[in-house]
Short mmCIF file of C-alpha atoms in Angstrom, two decimals:
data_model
loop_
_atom_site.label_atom_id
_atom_site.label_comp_id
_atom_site.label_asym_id
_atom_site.label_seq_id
_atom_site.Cartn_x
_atom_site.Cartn_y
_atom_site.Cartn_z
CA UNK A 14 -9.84 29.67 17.46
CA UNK A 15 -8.35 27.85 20.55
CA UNK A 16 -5.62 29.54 21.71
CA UNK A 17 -2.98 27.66 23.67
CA UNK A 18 -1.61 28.77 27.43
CA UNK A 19 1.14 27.72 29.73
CA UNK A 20 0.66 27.64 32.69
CA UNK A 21 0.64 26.29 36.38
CA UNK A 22 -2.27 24.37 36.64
CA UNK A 23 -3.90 23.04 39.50
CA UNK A 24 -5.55 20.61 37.38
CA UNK A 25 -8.13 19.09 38.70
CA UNK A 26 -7.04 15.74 40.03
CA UNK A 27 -5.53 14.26 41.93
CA UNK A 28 -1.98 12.80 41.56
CA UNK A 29 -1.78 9.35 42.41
CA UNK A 30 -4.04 8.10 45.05
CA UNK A 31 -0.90 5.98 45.45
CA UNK A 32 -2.66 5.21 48.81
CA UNK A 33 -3.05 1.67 47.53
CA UNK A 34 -6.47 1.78 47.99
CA UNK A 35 -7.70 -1.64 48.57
CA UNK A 36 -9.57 -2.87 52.05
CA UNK A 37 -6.80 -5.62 52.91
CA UNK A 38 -5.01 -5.38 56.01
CA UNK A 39 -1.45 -4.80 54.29
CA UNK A 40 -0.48 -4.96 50.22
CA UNK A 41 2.47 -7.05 49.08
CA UNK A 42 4.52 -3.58 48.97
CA UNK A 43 4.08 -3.78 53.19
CA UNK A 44 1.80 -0.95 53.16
CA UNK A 45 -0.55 -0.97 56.20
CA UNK A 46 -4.21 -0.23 55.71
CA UNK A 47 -3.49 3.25 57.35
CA UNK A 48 -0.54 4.10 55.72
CA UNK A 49 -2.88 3.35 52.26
CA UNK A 50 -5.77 5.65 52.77
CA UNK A 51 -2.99 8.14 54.20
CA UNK A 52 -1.35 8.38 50.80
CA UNK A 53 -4.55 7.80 49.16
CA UNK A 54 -6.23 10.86 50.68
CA UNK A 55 -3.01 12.81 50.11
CA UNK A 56 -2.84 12.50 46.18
CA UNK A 57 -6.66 12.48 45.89
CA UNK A 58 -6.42 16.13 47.21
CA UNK A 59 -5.20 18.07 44.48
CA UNK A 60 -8.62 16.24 42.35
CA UNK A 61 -10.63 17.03 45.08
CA UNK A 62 -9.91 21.02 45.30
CA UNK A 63 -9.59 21.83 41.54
CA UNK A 64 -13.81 20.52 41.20
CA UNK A 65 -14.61 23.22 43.30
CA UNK A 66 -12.79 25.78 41.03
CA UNK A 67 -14.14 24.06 37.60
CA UNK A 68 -16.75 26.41 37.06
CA UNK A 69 -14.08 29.72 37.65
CA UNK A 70 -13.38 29.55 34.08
CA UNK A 71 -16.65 30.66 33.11
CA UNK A 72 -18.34 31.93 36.05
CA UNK A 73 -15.63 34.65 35.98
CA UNK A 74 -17.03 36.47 33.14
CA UNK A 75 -20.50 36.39 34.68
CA UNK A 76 -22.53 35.87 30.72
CA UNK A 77 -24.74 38.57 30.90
CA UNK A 78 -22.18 41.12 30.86
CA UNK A 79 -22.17 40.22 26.93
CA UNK A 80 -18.97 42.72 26.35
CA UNK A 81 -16.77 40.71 28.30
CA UNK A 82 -15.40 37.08 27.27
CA UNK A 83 -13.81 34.50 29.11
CA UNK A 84 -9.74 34.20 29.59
CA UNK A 85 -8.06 30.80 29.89
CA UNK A 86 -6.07 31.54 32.67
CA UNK A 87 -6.43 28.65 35.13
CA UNK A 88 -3.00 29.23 36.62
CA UNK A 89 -5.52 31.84 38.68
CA UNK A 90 -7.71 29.95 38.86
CA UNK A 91 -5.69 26.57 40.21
CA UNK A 92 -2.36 27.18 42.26
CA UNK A 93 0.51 24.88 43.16
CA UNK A 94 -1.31 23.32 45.84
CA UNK A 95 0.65 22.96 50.00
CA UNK A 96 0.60 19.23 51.23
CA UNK A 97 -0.42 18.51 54.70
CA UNK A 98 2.97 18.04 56.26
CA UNK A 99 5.46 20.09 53.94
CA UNK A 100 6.22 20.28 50.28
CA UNK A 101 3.71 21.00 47.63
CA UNK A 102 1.85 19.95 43.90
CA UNK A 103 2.06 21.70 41.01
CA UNK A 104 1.16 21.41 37.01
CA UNK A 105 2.66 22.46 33.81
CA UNK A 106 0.22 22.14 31.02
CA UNK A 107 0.01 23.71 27.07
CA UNK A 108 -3.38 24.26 27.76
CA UNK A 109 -5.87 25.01 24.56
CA UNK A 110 -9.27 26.60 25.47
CA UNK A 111 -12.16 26.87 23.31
CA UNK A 112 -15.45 29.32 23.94
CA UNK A 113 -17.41 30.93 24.82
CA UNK A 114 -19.41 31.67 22.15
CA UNK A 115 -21.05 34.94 23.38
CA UNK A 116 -24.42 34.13 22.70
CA UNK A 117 -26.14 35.06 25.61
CA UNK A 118 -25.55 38.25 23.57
CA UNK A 119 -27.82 37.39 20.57
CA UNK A 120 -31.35 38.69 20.18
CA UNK A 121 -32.95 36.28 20.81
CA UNK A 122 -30.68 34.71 23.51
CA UNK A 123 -29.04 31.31 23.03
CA UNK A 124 -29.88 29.17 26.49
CA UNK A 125 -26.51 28.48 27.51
CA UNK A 126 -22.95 28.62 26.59
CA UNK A 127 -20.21 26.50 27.05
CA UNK A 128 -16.47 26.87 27.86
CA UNK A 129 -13.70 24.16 27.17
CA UNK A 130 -10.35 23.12 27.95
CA UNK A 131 -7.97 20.29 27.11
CA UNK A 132 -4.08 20.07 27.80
CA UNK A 133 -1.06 18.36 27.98
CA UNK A 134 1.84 18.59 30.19
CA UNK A 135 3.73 17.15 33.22
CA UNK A 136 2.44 17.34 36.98
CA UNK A 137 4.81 17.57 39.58
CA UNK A 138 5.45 16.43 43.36
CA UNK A 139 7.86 18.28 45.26
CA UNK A 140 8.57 16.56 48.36
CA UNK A 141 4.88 16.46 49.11
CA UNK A 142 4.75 15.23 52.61
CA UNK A 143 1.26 14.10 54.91
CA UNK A 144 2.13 12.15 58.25
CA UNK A 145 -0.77 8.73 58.93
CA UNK A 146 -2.26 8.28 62.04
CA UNK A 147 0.63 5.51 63.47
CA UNK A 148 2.99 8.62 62.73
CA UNK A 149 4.39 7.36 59.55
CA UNK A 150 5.92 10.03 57.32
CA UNK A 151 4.86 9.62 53.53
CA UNK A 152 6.78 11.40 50.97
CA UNK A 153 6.34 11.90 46.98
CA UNK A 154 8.34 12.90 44.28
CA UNK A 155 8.87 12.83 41.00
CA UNK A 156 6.70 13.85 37.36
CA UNK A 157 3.93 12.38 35.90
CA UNK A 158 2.35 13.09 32.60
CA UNK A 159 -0.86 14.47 33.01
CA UNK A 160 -3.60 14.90 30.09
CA UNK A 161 -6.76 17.33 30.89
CA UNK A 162 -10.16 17.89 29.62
CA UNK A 163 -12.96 19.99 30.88
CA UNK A 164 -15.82 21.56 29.76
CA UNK A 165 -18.25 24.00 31.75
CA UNK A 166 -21.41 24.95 30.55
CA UNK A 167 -23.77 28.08 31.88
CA UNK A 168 -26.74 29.49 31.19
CA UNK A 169 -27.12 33.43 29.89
CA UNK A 170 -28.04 34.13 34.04
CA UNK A 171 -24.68 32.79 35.08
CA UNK A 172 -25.58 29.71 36.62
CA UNK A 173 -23.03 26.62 35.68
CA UNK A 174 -22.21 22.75 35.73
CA UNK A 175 -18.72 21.50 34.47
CA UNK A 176 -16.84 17.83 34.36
CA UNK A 177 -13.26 17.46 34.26
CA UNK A 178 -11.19 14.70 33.55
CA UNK A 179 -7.76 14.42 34.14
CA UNK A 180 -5.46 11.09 33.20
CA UNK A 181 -1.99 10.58 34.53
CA UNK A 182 0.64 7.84 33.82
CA UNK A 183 4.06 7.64 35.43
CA UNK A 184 6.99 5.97 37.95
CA UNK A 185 6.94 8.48 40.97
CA UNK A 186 8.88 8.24 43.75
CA UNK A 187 6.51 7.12 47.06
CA UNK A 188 8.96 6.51 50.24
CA UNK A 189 7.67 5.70 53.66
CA UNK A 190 9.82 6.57 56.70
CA UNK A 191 12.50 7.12 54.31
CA UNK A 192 12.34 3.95 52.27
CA UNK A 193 10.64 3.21 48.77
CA UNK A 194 7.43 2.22 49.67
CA UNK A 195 5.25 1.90 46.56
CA UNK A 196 7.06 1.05 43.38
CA UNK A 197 6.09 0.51 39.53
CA UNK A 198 3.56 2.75 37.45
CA UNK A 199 0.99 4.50 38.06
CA UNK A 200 -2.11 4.97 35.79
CA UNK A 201 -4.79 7.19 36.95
CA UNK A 202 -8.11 8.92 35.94
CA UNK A 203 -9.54 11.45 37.72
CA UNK A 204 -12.77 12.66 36.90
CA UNK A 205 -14.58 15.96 39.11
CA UNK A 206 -18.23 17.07 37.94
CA UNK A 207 -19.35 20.04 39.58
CA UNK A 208 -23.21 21.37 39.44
CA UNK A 209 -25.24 20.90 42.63
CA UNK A 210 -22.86 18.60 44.29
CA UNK A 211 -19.19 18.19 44.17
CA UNK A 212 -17.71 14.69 43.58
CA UNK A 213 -14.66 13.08 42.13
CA UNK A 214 -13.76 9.62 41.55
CA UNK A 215 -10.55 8.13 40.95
CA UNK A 216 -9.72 4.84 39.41
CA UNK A 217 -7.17 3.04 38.06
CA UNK A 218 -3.77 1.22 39.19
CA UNK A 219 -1.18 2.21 41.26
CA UNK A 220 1.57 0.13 44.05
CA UNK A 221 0.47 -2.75 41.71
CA UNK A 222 -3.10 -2.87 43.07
CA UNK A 223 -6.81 -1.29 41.07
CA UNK A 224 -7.54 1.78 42.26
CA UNK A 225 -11.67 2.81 42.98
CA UNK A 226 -12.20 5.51 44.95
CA UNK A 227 -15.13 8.15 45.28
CA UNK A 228 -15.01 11.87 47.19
CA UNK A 229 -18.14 13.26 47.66
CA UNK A 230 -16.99 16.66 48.93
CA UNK A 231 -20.95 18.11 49.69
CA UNK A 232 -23.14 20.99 48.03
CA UNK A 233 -21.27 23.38 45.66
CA UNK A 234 -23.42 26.25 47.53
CA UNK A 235 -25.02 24.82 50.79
CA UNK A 236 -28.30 26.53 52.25
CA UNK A 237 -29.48 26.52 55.91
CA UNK A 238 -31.77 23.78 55.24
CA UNK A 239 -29.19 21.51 53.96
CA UNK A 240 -30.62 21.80 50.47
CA UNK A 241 -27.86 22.57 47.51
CA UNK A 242 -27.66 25.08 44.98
CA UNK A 243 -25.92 25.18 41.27
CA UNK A 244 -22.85 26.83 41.12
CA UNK A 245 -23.52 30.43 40.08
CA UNK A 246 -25.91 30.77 42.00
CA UNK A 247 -26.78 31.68 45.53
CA UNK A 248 -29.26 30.20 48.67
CA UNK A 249 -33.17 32.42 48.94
CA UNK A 250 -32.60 34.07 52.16
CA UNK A 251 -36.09 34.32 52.11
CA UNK A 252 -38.40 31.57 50.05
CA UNK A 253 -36.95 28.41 49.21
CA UNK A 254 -34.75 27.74 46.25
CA UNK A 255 -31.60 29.21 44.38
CA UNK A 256 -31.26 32.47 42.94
CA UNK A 257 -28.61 33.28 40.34
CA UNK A 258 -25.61 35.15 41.49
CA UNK A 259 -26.05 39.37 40.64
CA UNK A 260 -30.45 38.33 40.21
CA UNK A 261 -32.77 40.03 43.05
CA UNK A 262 -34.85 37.66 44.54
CA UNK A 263 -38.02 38.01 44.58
CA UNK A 264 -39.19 35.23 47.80
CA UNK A 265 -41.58 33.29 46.11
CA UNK A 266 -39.16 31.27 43.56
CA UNK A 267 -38.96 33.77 41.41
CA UNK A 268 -35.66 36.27 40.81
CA UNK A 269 -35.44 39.33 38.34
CA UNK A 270 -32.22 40.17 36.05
CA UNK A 271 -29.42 42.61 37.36
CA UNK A 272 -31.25 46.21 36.98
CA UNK A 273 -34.60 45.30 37.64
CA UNK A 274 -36.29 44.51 40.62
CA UNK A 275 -39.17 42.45 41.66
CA UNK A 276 -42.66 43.75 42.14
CA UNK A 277 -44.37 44.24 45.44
CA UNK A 278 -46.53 41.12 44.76
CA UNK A 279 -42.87 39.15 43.68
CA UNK A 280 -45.11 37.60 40.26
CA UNK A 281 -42.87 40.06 38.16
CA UNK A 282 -40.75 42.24 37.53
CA UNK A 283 -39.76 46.12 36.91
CA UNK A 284 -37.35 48.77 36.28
#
């Protein structure tokens, strides 16, 4: 049964790019194009750092450990977040989780599992401050309510990929320099998927303009020769490839389970 949490959630997204995020010189709420991707940048943050903890949910109960299942405690997992110049983010969501099923632990094995979350709640700026380039100060405040879904799904070795989607709707405060600089409401989606790659895009409307932005923040796990590996797992350090996090690699492309190691010839492996 889903069982339902409170708690401080980072959530995945991004509050209000309320950047304005078009390419025009200047909006009709006077914002400069500067001053846009300032603010844009600022709320896309908060989206931007909670994809590269979507797979924490699972990946902290690493699946082949059968005995132990996976808490819904993403207030761990995603913090009240610091904004660049002072101030900070933070969530409040009645979270419900779902999963997983433990059956990596099956004879025979399932090949993957999956892990779930959806909640409701409010997200909150607290005099969340970034400064632009010309030196302007941009300040947010005010709550928004925010909806969340995401759902991570690993294989019995550990290895995972996860999407998260997170919609908000609300009147925040935006000032500029001390004056109200982006009025009305703002309608958001944020949506983070995390496997090889880590990338969230934003849409949606907010200072009375559409919203369409996309952060590609690089490899989940990076190797030396600029290749990427899955979350959960880890670079060769010796062969090409990825090698599940806790599995011995064996060079060649191949890896052996926690407890076993790989044979001298690496084709197989042994207690």
């Amino acid at each position: 049964m889903p069982r339902p949490v409170t708690v401080v959630l980072l959530a995945l997204l991004l509050l209000l790019p309320a950047a304005c995020g078009t390419e025009e010189p200047e909006t009709s709420q006077g914002l400069s194009h500067a001053q846009q991707r300032t603010l844009l940048e600022l709320f896309a943050l908060p989206a931007r750092h909670s994809g590269e903890h979507a797979g924490e949910g699972a990946s902290s109960a690493p699946p082949y450990r059968t005995s132990t299942t996976v808490n819904c405690t993403p207030q761990e997992l995603m913090p009240p977040i610091d904004c660049p110049a002072g101030g900070n983010i933070y969530f409040t969501v009645n979270l419900m989780c779902e999963g997983p099923s433990l059956c990596c632990g099956n004879e025979p094995p399932c090949r993957q599992d999956t892990f779930s979350i959806e909640g409701l709640g409010t997200t909150t700026y607290n005099n969340c401050t970034a400064v632009s380039d010309e030196g302007d100060r941009m300040v947010v405040n005010g709550s928004l309510h925010i909806g969340v879904e995401s759902e991570t799904a690993f294989t019995c070795s550990g290895v995972y990929d996860s999407e998260t989607v997170v919609r908000i709707t609300g009147i925040p405060s935006v000032q500029m320099n001390g004056r109200e600089a982006c009025p009305g409401n703002v309608s958001l989606e944020a949506r983070a998927s995390l496997d090889y790659e880590a990338v969230t895009t934003i849409k949606g409307r907010v200072c009375g303009v559409d919203v369409n932005e996309l952060y590609a923040d690089g490899c989940v796990v990076a190797c030396g020769s600029g290749s990427c590996c899955q979350g959960g797992s880890y670079c060769s350090t010796c062969g090409t490839g990825c090698v599940p996090e806790g599995y011995v690699d064996c060079c060649n492309g191949k890896h052996c389970p926690p407890g076993t190691r790989c044979t001298d010839d690496g084709q197989a492996c042994m207690l």
